[in-house]
Amino acid sequence: MRQLTEKETETLFSKLANYTGRSLTHLIQPPSSESSDPKNPSSERHVFRIQNNRVYYVRESIANLATSVARANLLSLGTCLGKFTKTGKFRLHITALDVIAPHARYKMWIKPNGEMPFLYGGNIVKAHVGRWSEDCPEHQGVVVFSMSDTPLGFGISARSTAEARRLEPTGITTFRQADVGEYLREEDTLFAT
Amino acid sequence: MAPKPPSKGSGSKFKSSSSASKPSSRPSSKPSSKPSSKSSSSAKKRSVPKPKDQIKTKRADAPSTKKKRRTYTEKELGIPKLNMITPAGVQKPKGKKKGKVFVDDQQSMMTILAMVNADKEGQIESKMMKARQMEEIREARRKEAEMRQVDKKSKLEETKNSLRKHRKRKSDGDALNATDANAQTSAPKKNKKRVSFG
C-alpha cells in the first residue's frame, strides 16, 4: 500500500472528472473539514491509496493503521475506486459509484421497466429513460439512477440530449460501463485478483 | 581539437633548469626567485622524513599544476555528440531523487484536480459548441429540404392544375362530340332486335 504518484493522481482525477462536476474537491477536502469533529468519522480526512494496482479511498486513520499489515497480506481497505491497467490507464469499478453518485454532473433516471435490462448489463434504450439532464453532450460520463433516485450504475452518453430526443424508442442513449448487478455477476473478481 | 596541455612545454623548460632527480611540477612556481631555498629543502628531504609544513607547501603548489592538467569536457570543446547506446530518454538526470514522487498533501492534490477540472470543462465546452454548431447546420439543412419539398409540391400542383385545365378545355370539346356520338350510337341501338320469352 502506498500513496499515488503525481501521474497516477492525474489519471485518477481525470477519470473521476468525467462523471463529476466541480464538487469533486469535496473528496479531497470535505466541506465540514473546517469544523473537524474528531468524534464524527465522516468529517475526517480521506486519502487515496494504491494496493496491487487497485486504488482505494480510505479514511486517513484507517490508512495509517493499515501500514502495519504487510503488502502481500493486505487484501482490501476502504472503498475501491478501480484499478490501473498495465498500460497506465484507470478503470473505474462499480464500487466507485457511492463516491461519484453524489457529485454527478450529468444524470439519467430510468423507468422501472428499464431497470432490469440495465442491471443485467444492457445499454439504456430511449424507451427506458424517464428523465435526463439537459445539455448533456455525447460521449460524456453519465450516472444512472432509478426513478426513486437510487444510483444504479454509470455509463457514457451515446448521443447528446438534443439528438436523443429525435431518436426512435429502441435507439441506445447510454452505453453501460458499470451497474450494481456486477456485485452478483462479477462477485469472484470484483474484490480480488 | 584536443587541448594541448600547457604543462608539457613549461614542464620541460623547468626540467632543463632544475635537477633531474626532482619531479618536474614541484618547483614550477618559484625556481628563479629562490634557488638557495630549493636546494636547502631538497637537503632536508633526504635527511628528515617529510615535515608536515613542508607537505603543506607542496599542496599549496599543487592546484596550479592541476589547473594545467585539467581535462576538458566534451561540451567545452564543442565536440559533436556521439551516438550512444543509451537513448536520451533513458538517461536519468543527475542529482535528482530516485524513485517515485508521491502526492499526499491536500494542496498539491487540489492543484492537480483544478488542472484536471479546467481541462475537462474546456473539453465539455468544446463538445457543446460543436454539438450546437452541428445542430444549427442540421436545422438549416432540414429547412432547406422542407423548402425544396414545398417547391416541388407546388410545382406538382401547378402542373396538375394546368393539366386539369387543359383536360377541361379538351373535355368541353369532347363532350359535344361525345353527345353526337351517343346520338349516333343510340339510333342503331333502338333498331336492335330483341327476343323475349314471355
Tab-separated table of C-alpha atoms in Angstrom:
chain	number	residue	atom	x	y	z
A	1	MET	CA	0.000	0.000	0.000
A	2	ARG	CA	1.345	3.403	-0.943
A	3	GLN	CA	0.298	6.895	-1.908
A	4	LEU	CA	-0.345	7.744	-5.530
A	5	THR	CA	2.284	9.423	-7.652
A	6	GLU	CA	1.551	12.659	-9.480
A	7	LYS	CA	0.836	10.920	-12.758
A	8	GLU	CA	-1.438	8.386	-11.134
A	9	THR	CA	-3.318	11.103	-9.283
A	10	GLU	CA	-3.867	12.994	-12.507
A	11	THR	CA	-5.110	9.893	-14.316
A	12	LEU	CA	-7.462	9.045	-11.487
A	13	PHE	CA	-8.875	12.548	-11.210
A	14	SER	CA	-9.363	12.923	-14.937
A	15	LYS	CA	-11.358	9.695	-14.935
A	16	LEU	CA	-13.453	10.753	-11.970
A	17	ALA	CA	-13.987	14.186	-13.510
A	18	ASN	CA	-15.706	12.505	-16.474
A	19	TYR	CA	-18.678	11.821	-14.240
A	20	THR	CA	-18.499	14.520	-11.626
A	21	GLY	CA	-18.577	18.269	-11.583
A	22	ARG	CA	-16.541	20.752	-9.610
A	23	SER	CA	-17.736	19.338	-6.319
A	24	LEU	CA	-15.159	16.585	-6.699
A	25	THR	CA	-12.969	18.763	-4.496
A	26	HIS	CA	-15.128	17.604	-1.591
A	27	LEU	CA	-13.474	14.202	-1.900
A	28	ILE	CA	-10.113	15.676	-1.041
A	29	GLN	CA	-11.297	18.420	1.219
A	30	PRO	CA	-14.590	17.601	2.899
A	31	PRO	CA	-16.742	20.703	3.307
A	32	SER	CA	-17.029	20.111	7.022
A	33	SER	CA	-13.264	19.841	7.460
A	34	GLU	CA	-13.036	23.335	8.894
A	35	SER	CA	-15.078	22.283	11.877
A	36	SER	CA	-13.449	18.877	12.066
A	37	ASP	CA	-15.033	16.873	14.775
A	38	PRO	CA	-12.834	14.019	15.967
A	39	LYS	CA	-15.877	12.029	17.089
A	40	ASN	CA	-17.539	12.220	13.702
A	41	PRO	CA	-15.647	9.925	11.318
A	42	SER	CA	-17.312	11.364	8.217
A	43	SER	CA	-15.606	14.692	8.747
A	44	GLU	CA	-12.197	13.070	8.905
A	45	ARG	CA	-9.840	13.434	6.016
A	46	HIS	CA	-9.918	10.720	3.369
A	47	VAL	CA	-6.957	9.753	1.251
A	48	PHE	CA	-6.226	7.719	-1.862
A	49	ARG	CA	-4.056	4.640	-1.521
A	50	ILE	CA	-2.901	2.143	-4.108
A	51	GLN	CA	-2.507	-1.533	-3.353
A	52	ASN	CA	-1.938	-4.161	-6.035
A	53	ASN	CA	-2.914	-1.741	-8.810
A	54	ARG	CA	-6.218	-1.017	-7.099
A	55	VAL	CA	-6.951	2.436	-5.811
A	56	TYR	CA	-8.798	2.802	-2.546
A	57	TYR	CA	-10.451	5.814	-0.999
A	58	VAL	CA	-9.799	5.420	2.690
A	59	ARG	CA	-10.166	7.316	5.912
A	60	GLU	CA	-6.741	8.528	6.842
A	61	SER	CA	-6.730	6.915	10.276
A	62	ILE	CA	-7.516	3.525	8.725
A	63	ALA	CA	-4.837	4.031	6.100
A	64	ASN	CA	-2.359	4.725	8.838
A	65	LEU	CA	-3.415	1.617	10.727
A	66	ALA	CA	-3.119	-0.464	7.568
A	67	THR	CA	0.585	0.285	7.325
A	68	SER	CA	1.042	-2.398	9.966
A	69	VAL	CA	-0.210	-5.041	7.544
A	70	ALA	CA	2.282	-6.448	5.060
A	71	ARG	CA	1.649	-5.645	1.423
A	72	ALA	CA	1.250	-9.274	0.493
A	73	ASN	CA	-1.305	-9.826	3.234
A	74	LEU	CA	-3.369	-6.696	2.711
A	75	LEU	CA	-6.344	-7.596	0.545
A	76	SER	CA	-8.508	-4.509	0.631
A	77	LEU	CA	-9.272	-1.404	2.638
A	78	GLY	CA	-11.723	1.442	2.381
A	79	THR	CA	-13.685	1.893	-0.832
A	80	CYS	CA	-12.171	0.502	-4.005
A	81	LEU	CA	-12.443	3.068	-6.792
A	82	GLY	CA	-10.965	0.988	-9.574
A	83	LYS	CA	-7.711	-0.319	-10.909
A	84	PHE	CA	-4.806	0.809	-13.016
A	85	THR	CA	-4.372	-1.205	-16.178
A	86	LYS	CA	-0.959	-2.327	-17.299
A	87	THR	CA	-0.909	0.457	-19.865
A	88	GLY	CA	-1.324	3.010	-17.099
A	89	LYS	CA	-4.952	3.864	-17.714
A	90	PHE	CA	-7.525	3.793	-14.970
A	91	ARG	CA	-10.692	1.725	-14.964
A	92	LEU	CA	-13.491	2.649	-12.607
A	93	HIS	CA	-15.254	-0.155	-10.790
A	94	ILE	CA	-18.872	-0.246	-9.745
A	95	THR	CA	-17.666	0.143	-6.154
A	96	ALA	CA	-16.803	3.750	-7.003
A	97	LEU	CA	-20.463	4.524	-7.581
A	98	ASP	CA	-21.008	5.601	-3.991
A	99	VAL	CA	-18.194	8.096	-4.345
A	100	ILE	CA	-19.201	9.624	-7.676
A	101	ALA	CA	-23.007	9.492	-7.426
A	102	PRO	CA	-23.396	12.431	-5.005
A	103	HIS	CA	-21.205	14.622	-7.204
A	104	ALA	CA	-22.587	13.544	-10.588
A	105	ARG	CA	-22.652	16.195	-13.298
A	106	TYR	CA	-24.983	14.510	-15.785
A	107	LYS	CA	-27.674	12.161	-14.576
A	108	MET	CA	-30.155	9.838	-16.175
A	109	TRP	CA	-33.188	8.359	-14.476
A	110	ILE	CA	-34.576	5.135	-15.869
A	111	LYS	CA	-38.099	3.819	-15.626
A	112	PRO	CA	-38.859	0.720	-13.567
A	113	ASN	CA	-39.318	-1.330	-16.740
A	114	GLY	CA	-35.779	-0.398	-17.804
A	115	GLU	CA	-34.082	-1.255	-14.524
A	116	MET	CA	-33.759	-4.982	-15.069
A	117	PRO	CA	-32.336	-4.778	-18.594
A	118	PHE	CA	-29.770	-2.305	-17.293
A	119	LEU	CA	-28.880	-4.372	-14.238
A	120	TYR	CA	-28.337	-7.398	-16.448
A	121	GLY	CA	-25.697	-5.483	-18.354
A	122	GLY	CA	-27.635	-3.917	-21.194
A	123	ASN	CA	-27.290	-0.452	-22.625
A	124	ILE	CA	-30.073	2.009	-21.999
A	125	VAL	CA	-32.572	2.488	-24.798
A	126	LYS	CA	-34.633	5.607	-25.165
A	127	ALA	CA	-37.874	3.885	-24.269
A	128	HIS	CA	-36.495	3.171	-20.784
A	129	VAL	CA	-35.417	6.697	-19.991
A	130	GLY	CA	-37.577	8.511	-17.501
A	131	ARG	CA	-35.635	11.772	-17.270
A	132	TRP	CA	-32.251	13.090	-18.262
A	133	SER	CA	-30.072	16.073	-17.586
A	134	GLU	CA	-30.356	18.815	-20.162
A	135	ASP	CA	-27.402	19.930	-22.250
A	136	CYS	CA	-25.541	16.663	-21.969
A	137	PRO	CA	-23.063	16.311	-24.813
A	138	GLU	CA	-22.410	12.970	-26.448
A	139	HIS	CA	-19.725	10.613	-25.148
A	140	GLN	CA	-19.838	12.137	-21.703
A	141	GLY	CA	-19.938	10.253	-18.407
A	142	VAL	CA	-23.432	9.827	-17.002
A	143	VAL	CA	-24.579	8.414	-13.691
A	144	VAL	CA	-27.716	6.278	-13.926
A	145	PHE	CA	-30.412	6.445	-11.250
A	146	SER	CA	-33.705	4.694	-10.772
A	147	MET	CA	-36.811	6.858	-10.633
A	148	SER	CA	-36.563	6.744	-6.849
A	149	ASP	CA	-33.084	8.331	-7.031
A	150	THR	CA	-31.171	5.163	-6.206
A	151	PRO	CA	-27.870	5.096	-8.082
A	152	LEU	CA	-27.764	2.005	-10.311
A	153	GLY	CA	-24.583	2.481	-12.281
A	154	PHE	CA	-22.824	4.697	-14.747
A	155	GLY	CA	-22.058	4.862	-18.424
A	156	ILE	CA	-21.302	7.068	-21.399
A	157	SER	CA	-23.938	9.022	-23.278
A	158	ALA	CA	-24.337	7.757	-26.818
A	159	ARG	CA	-25.934	10.945	-28.090
A	160	SER	CA	-26.397	14.473	-26.922
A	161	THR	CA	-29.710	15.252	-25.284
A	162	ALA	CA	-30.931	17.163	-28.314
A	163	GLU	CA	-30.158	14.288	-30.643
A	164	ALA	CA	-31.551	11.698	-28.285
A	165	ARG	CA	-34.892	13.482	-28.341
A	166	ARG	CA	-35.316	12.695	-32.003
A	167	LEU	CA	-34.219	9.117	-31.558
A	168	GLU	CA	-36.576	6.198	-32.052
A	169	PRO	CA	-37.628	4.354	-28.868
A	170	THR	CA	-35.282	1.427	-29.475
A	171	GLY	CA	-32.249	3.640	-30.038
A	172	ILE	CA	-29.409	3.466	-27.491
A	173	THR	CA	-28.983	6.608	-25.426
A	174	THR	CA	-26.341	5.462	-22.934
A	175	PHE	CA	-23.625	2.839	-23.141
A	176	ARG	CA	-23.349	0.917	-19.905
A	177	GLN	CA	-19.985	0.845	-18.166
A	178	ALA	CA	-20.868	-0.475	-14.739
A	179	ASP	CA	-24.049	-1.387	-12.934
A	180	VAL	CA	-24.879	-2.679	-9.486
A	181	GLY	CA	-25.719	-6.071	-10.992
A	182	GLU	CA	-21.974	-6.608	-11.160
A	183	TYR	CA	-21.930	-7.210	-7.425
A	184	LEU	CA	-23.513	-10.556	-8.282
A	185	ARG	CA	-22.214	-11.159	-11.782
A	186	GLU	CA	-18.594	-10.282	-11.038
A	187	GLU	CA	-18.579	-11.451	-7.468
A	188	ASP	CA	-15.458	-13.583	-7.919
A	189	THR	CA	-13.257	-10.960	-9.470
A	190	LEU	CA	-14.608	-7.735	-8.085
A	191	PHE	CA	-12.652	-7.677	-4.851
A	192	ALA	CA	-9.690	-9.919	-5.566
A	193	THR	CA	-7.242	-10.636	-8.396
B	1	MET	CA	40.643	19.702	-31.325
B	2	ALA	CA	42.223	18.061	-28.319
B	3	PRO	CA	43.688	20.593	-25.937
B	4	LYS	CA	47.337	20.901	-25.738
B	5	PRO	CA	48.153	20.578	-22.119
B	6	PRO	CA	50.221	23.605	-21.458
B	7	SER	CA	52.093	21.896	-18.664
B	8	LYS	CA	54.194	19.896	-21.029
B	9	GLY	CA	56.159	22.681	-22.565
B	10	SER	CA	56.643	24.587	-19.370
B	11	GLY	CA	57.484	21.404	-17.511
B	12	SER	CA	60.180	20.576	-19.972
B	13	LYS	CA	61.556	24.068	-19.504
B	14	PHE	CA	61.759	23.615	-15.809
B	15	LYS	CA	63.166	20.196	-16.180
B	16	SER	CA	66.031	21.563	-18.113
B	17	SER	CA	66.694	24.203	-15.485
B	18	SER	CA	66.216	22.121	-12.357
B	19	SER	CA	67.942	18.987	-11.204
B	20	ALA	CA	66.970	15.741	-12.935
B	21	SER	CA	66.114	13.836	-9.756
B	22	LYS	CA	63.261	16.202	-8.770
B	23	PRO	CA	59.733	15.825	-10.142
B	24	SER	CA	59.042	18.345	-12.860
B	25	SER	CA	55.999	20.063	-11.427
B	26	ARG	CA	57.100	20.952	-7.959
B	27	PRO	CA	59.478	23.764	-8.445
B	28	SER	CA	57.408	25.336	-11.194
B	29	SER	CA	56.278	28.358	-9.194
B	30	LYS	CA	59.500	29.675	-7.838
B	31	PRO	CA	62.529	28.253	-9.446
B	32	SER	CA	64.198	31.528	-10.388
B	33	SER	CA	63.417	33.585	-7.267
B	34	LYS	CA	64.911	31.359	-4.577
B	35	PRO	CA	67.334	28.843	-5.836
B	36	SER	CA	69.052	28.618	-2.472
B	37	SER	CA	65.896	27.637	-0.591
B	38	LYS	CA	65.137	24.960	-3.090
B	39	SER	CA	68.478	23.312	-2.563
B	40	SER	CA	68.039	23.503	1.208
B	41	SER	CA	64.613	21.841	1.019
B	42	SER	CA	65.990	19.007	-1.041
B	43	ALA	CA	68.692	18.502	1.522
B	44	LYS	CA	66.122	18.400	4.295
B	45	LYS	CA	64.111	15.859	2.445
B	46	ARG	CA	66.895	13.451	2.260
B	47	SER	CA	67.677	13.655	5.938
B	48	VAL	CA	64.291	14.098	7.676
B	49	PRO	CA	61.158	12.107	6.837
B	50	LYS	CA	58.949	14.914	5.450
B	51	PRO	CA	57.911	17.507	7.998
B	52	LYS	CA	54.271	18.408	7.916
B	53	ASP	CA	54.518	22.044	6.996
B	54	GLN	CA	56.601	21.196	4.029
B	55	ILE	CA	53.930	18.914	2.690
B	56	LYS	CA	51.519	21.768	3.065
B	57	THR	CA	53.657	23.991	0.920
B	58	LYS	CA	53.707	21.306	-1.685
B	59	ARG	CA	49.929	21.055	-1.548
B	60	ALA	CA	49.647	24.759	-1.934
B	61	ASP	CA	51.612	24.401	-5.103
B	62	ALA	CA	49.523	21.509	-6.345
B	63	PRO	CA	46.439	23.374	-7.611
B	64	SER	CA	48.477	25.338	-10.083
B	65	THR	CA	49.679	22.109	-11.667
B	66	LYS	CA	46.188	20.627	-11.542
B	67	LYS	CA	44.792	23.577	-13.408
B	68	LYS	CA	47.265	22.962	-16.127
B	69	ARG	CA	46.345	19.307	-16.358
B	70	ARG	CA	42.624	19.922	-16.253
B	71	THR	CA	40.683	17.693	-18.565
B	72	TYR	CA	38.148	19.362	-20.800
B	73	THR	CA	34.637	18.052	-21.116
B	74	GLU	CA	33.106	17.448	-24.495
B	75	LYS	CA	30.775	20.368	-24.028
B	76	GLU	CA	33.598	22.778	-23.500
B	77	LEU	CA	35.405	21.550	-26.541
B	78	GLY	CA	32.335	21.681	-28.715
B	79	ILE	CA	32.729	18.152	-29.968
B	80	PRO	CA	29.574	16.825	-31.632
B	81	LYS	CA	27.798	14.211	-29.570
B	82	LEU	CA	28.346	10.578	-30.416
B	83	ASN	CA	25.582	8.128	-30.912
B	84	MET	CA	25.443	6.495	-27.538
B	85	ILE	CA	23.855	3.170	-26.751
B	86	THR	CA	21.602	4.576	-24.046
B	87	PRO	CA	18.891	6.764	-25.554
B	88	ALA	CA	18.391	10.247	-24.169
B	89	GLY	CA	15.065	9.391	-22.559
B	90	VAL	CA	16.519	6.580	-20.532
B	91	GLN	CA	19.333	8.595	-19.069
B	92	LYS	CA	18.375	9.718	-15.646
B	93	PRO	CA	19.144	13.260	-14.671
B	94	LYS	CA	21.887	13.613	-12.127
B	95	GLY	CA	21.177	14.979	-8.716
B	96	LYS	CA	17.530	14.045	-8.810
B	97	LYS	CA	15.844	11.880	-6.223
B	98	LYS	CA	15.455	8.258	-7.175
B	99	GLY	CA	12.086	6.542	-7.223
B	100	LYS	CA	8.508	7.808	-7.263
B	101	VAL	CA	7.329	11.165	-6.075
B	102	PHE	CA	4.193	10.716	-4.023
B	103	VAL	CA	1.392	13.207	-3.743
B	104	ASP	CA	-0.369	13.124	-0.445
B	105	ASP	CA	-0.828	16.667	0.733
B	106	GLN	CA	-4.126	18.385	0.090
B	107	GLN	CA	-2.666	21.401	-1.621
B	108	SER	CA	-0.866	19.582	-4.394
B	109	MET	CA	-3.855	17.297	-4.890
B	110	MET	CA	-6.115	20.308	-5.171
B	111	THR	CA	-3.855	21.890	-7.753
B	112	ILE	CA	-3.836	18.690	-9.808
B	113	LEU	CA	-7.604	18.452	-9.504
B	114	ALA	CA	-8.036	22.078	-10.513
B	115	MET	CA	-5.922	21.481	-13.597
B	116	VAL	CA	-7.868	18.344	-14.495
B	117	ASN	CA	-11.186	20.091	-13.898
B	118	ALA	CA	-10.242	23.026	-16.071
B	119	ASP	CA	-9.182	20.623	-18.806
B	120	LYS	CA	-12.465	18.721	-18.613
B	121	GLU	CA	-14.530	21.886	-18.581
B	122	GLY	CA	-12.772	23.004	-21.706
B	123	GLN	CA	-13.427	19.657	-23.358
B	124	ILE	CA	-17.109	19.715	-22.440
B	125	GLU	CA	-17.414	23.297	-23.599
B	126	SER	CA	-15.867	22.493	-26.954
B	127	LYS	CA	-18.127	19.453	-27.273
B	128	MET	CA	-21.188	21.568	-26.588
B	129	MET	CA	-20.071	24.185	-29.081
B	130	LYS	CA	-19.539	21.541	-31.692
B	131	ALA	CA	-22.910	19.973	-30.954
B	132	ARG	CA	-24.592	23.357	-31.183
B	133	GLN	CA	-22.951	24.124	-34.496
B	134	MET	CA	-23.870	20.743	-35.859
B	135	GLU	CA	-27.409	21.278	-34.661
B	136	GLU	CA	-27.564	24.619	-36.449
B	137	ILE	CA	-26.234	23.086	-39.637
B	138	ARG	CA	-28.721	20.255	-39.391
B	139	GLU	CA	-31.555	22.687	-38.775
B	140	ALA	CA	-30.569	24.775	-41.772
B	141	ARG	CA	-30.361	21.665	-43.929
B	142	ARG	CA	-33.740	20.482	-42.723
B	143	LYS	CA	-35.288	23.837	-43.511
B	144	GLU	CA	-33.750	23.820	-46.940
B	145	ALA	CA	-35.066	20.343	-47.584
B	146	GLU	CA	-38.507	21.423	-46.447
B	147	MET	CA	-38.427	24.414	-48.729
B	148	ARG	CA	-37.428	22.212	-51.594
B	149	GLN	CA	-40.215	19.837	-50.761
B	150	VAL	CA	-42.752	22.657	-50.702
B	151	ASP	CA	-41.450	23.954	-54.010
B	152	LYS	CA	-41.688	20.536	-55.531
B	153	LYS	CA	-45.217	20.103	-54.243
B	154	SER	CA	-46.332	23.490	-55.507
B	155	LYS	CA	-44.806	22.732	-58.902
B	156	LEU	CA	-46.597	19.436	-58.965
B	157	GLU	CA	-49.855	21.144	-58.071
B	158	GLU	CA	-49.322	23.675	-60.799
B	159	THR	CA	-48.706	21.042	-63.395
B	160	LYS	CA	-51.678	19.119	-62.127
B	161	ASN	CA	-53.868	22.204	-62.355
B	162	SER	CA	-52.598	23.044	-65.773
B	163	LEU	CA	-53.281	19.522	-66.890
B	164	ARG	CA	-56.736	19.684	-65.392
B	165	LYS	CA	-57.477	22.953	-67.189
B	166	HIS	CA	-56.174	21.520	-70.382
B	167	ARG	CA	-58.307	18.471	-69.965
B	168	LYS	CA	-61.352	20.610	-69.143
B	169	ARG	CA	-60.909	22.523	-72.344
B	170	LYS	CA	-60.434	19.317	-74.157
B	171	SER	CA	-63.315	17.700	-72.327
B	172	ASP	CA	-65.665	20.544	-73.353
B	173	GLY	CA	-64.984	19.823	-76.941
B	174	ASP	CA	-65.080	16.163	-76.294
B	175	ALA	CA	-68.433	16.394	-74.570
B	176	LEU	CA	-70.101	17.769	-77.681
B	177	ASN	CA	-68.516	15.090	-79.752
B	178	ALA	CA	-69.493	12.520	-77.238
B	179	THR	CA	-73.175	13.569	-77.319
B	180	ASP	CA	-73.105	13.397	-81.033
B	181	ALA	CA	-71.533	10.063	-80.882
B	182	ASN	CA	-74.101	8.961	-78.338
B	183	ALA	CA	-76.872	10.149	-80.547
B	184	GLN	CA	-75.404	8.271	-83.369
B	185	THR	CA	-74.917	5.155	-81.350
B	186	SER	CA	-78.359	5.359	-79.717
B	187	ALA	CA	-80.128	5.190	-83.039
B	188	PRO	CA	-78.806	1.831	-84.081
B	189	LYS	CA	-79.424	0.543	-80.592
B	190	LYS	CA	-83.122	1.140	-80.980
B	191	ASN	CA	-83.108	-0.917	-84.099
B	192	LYS	CA	-81.585	-3.800	-82.312
B	193	LYS	CA	-83.650	-6.943	-82.330
B	194	ARG	CA	-84.975	-8.118	-79.087
B	195	VAL	CA	-86.084	-11.505	-78.149
B	196	SER	CA	-88.439	-12.142	-75.340
B	197	PHE	CA	-89.569	-15.390	-73.891
B	198	GLY	CA	-92.674	-14.484	-72.347
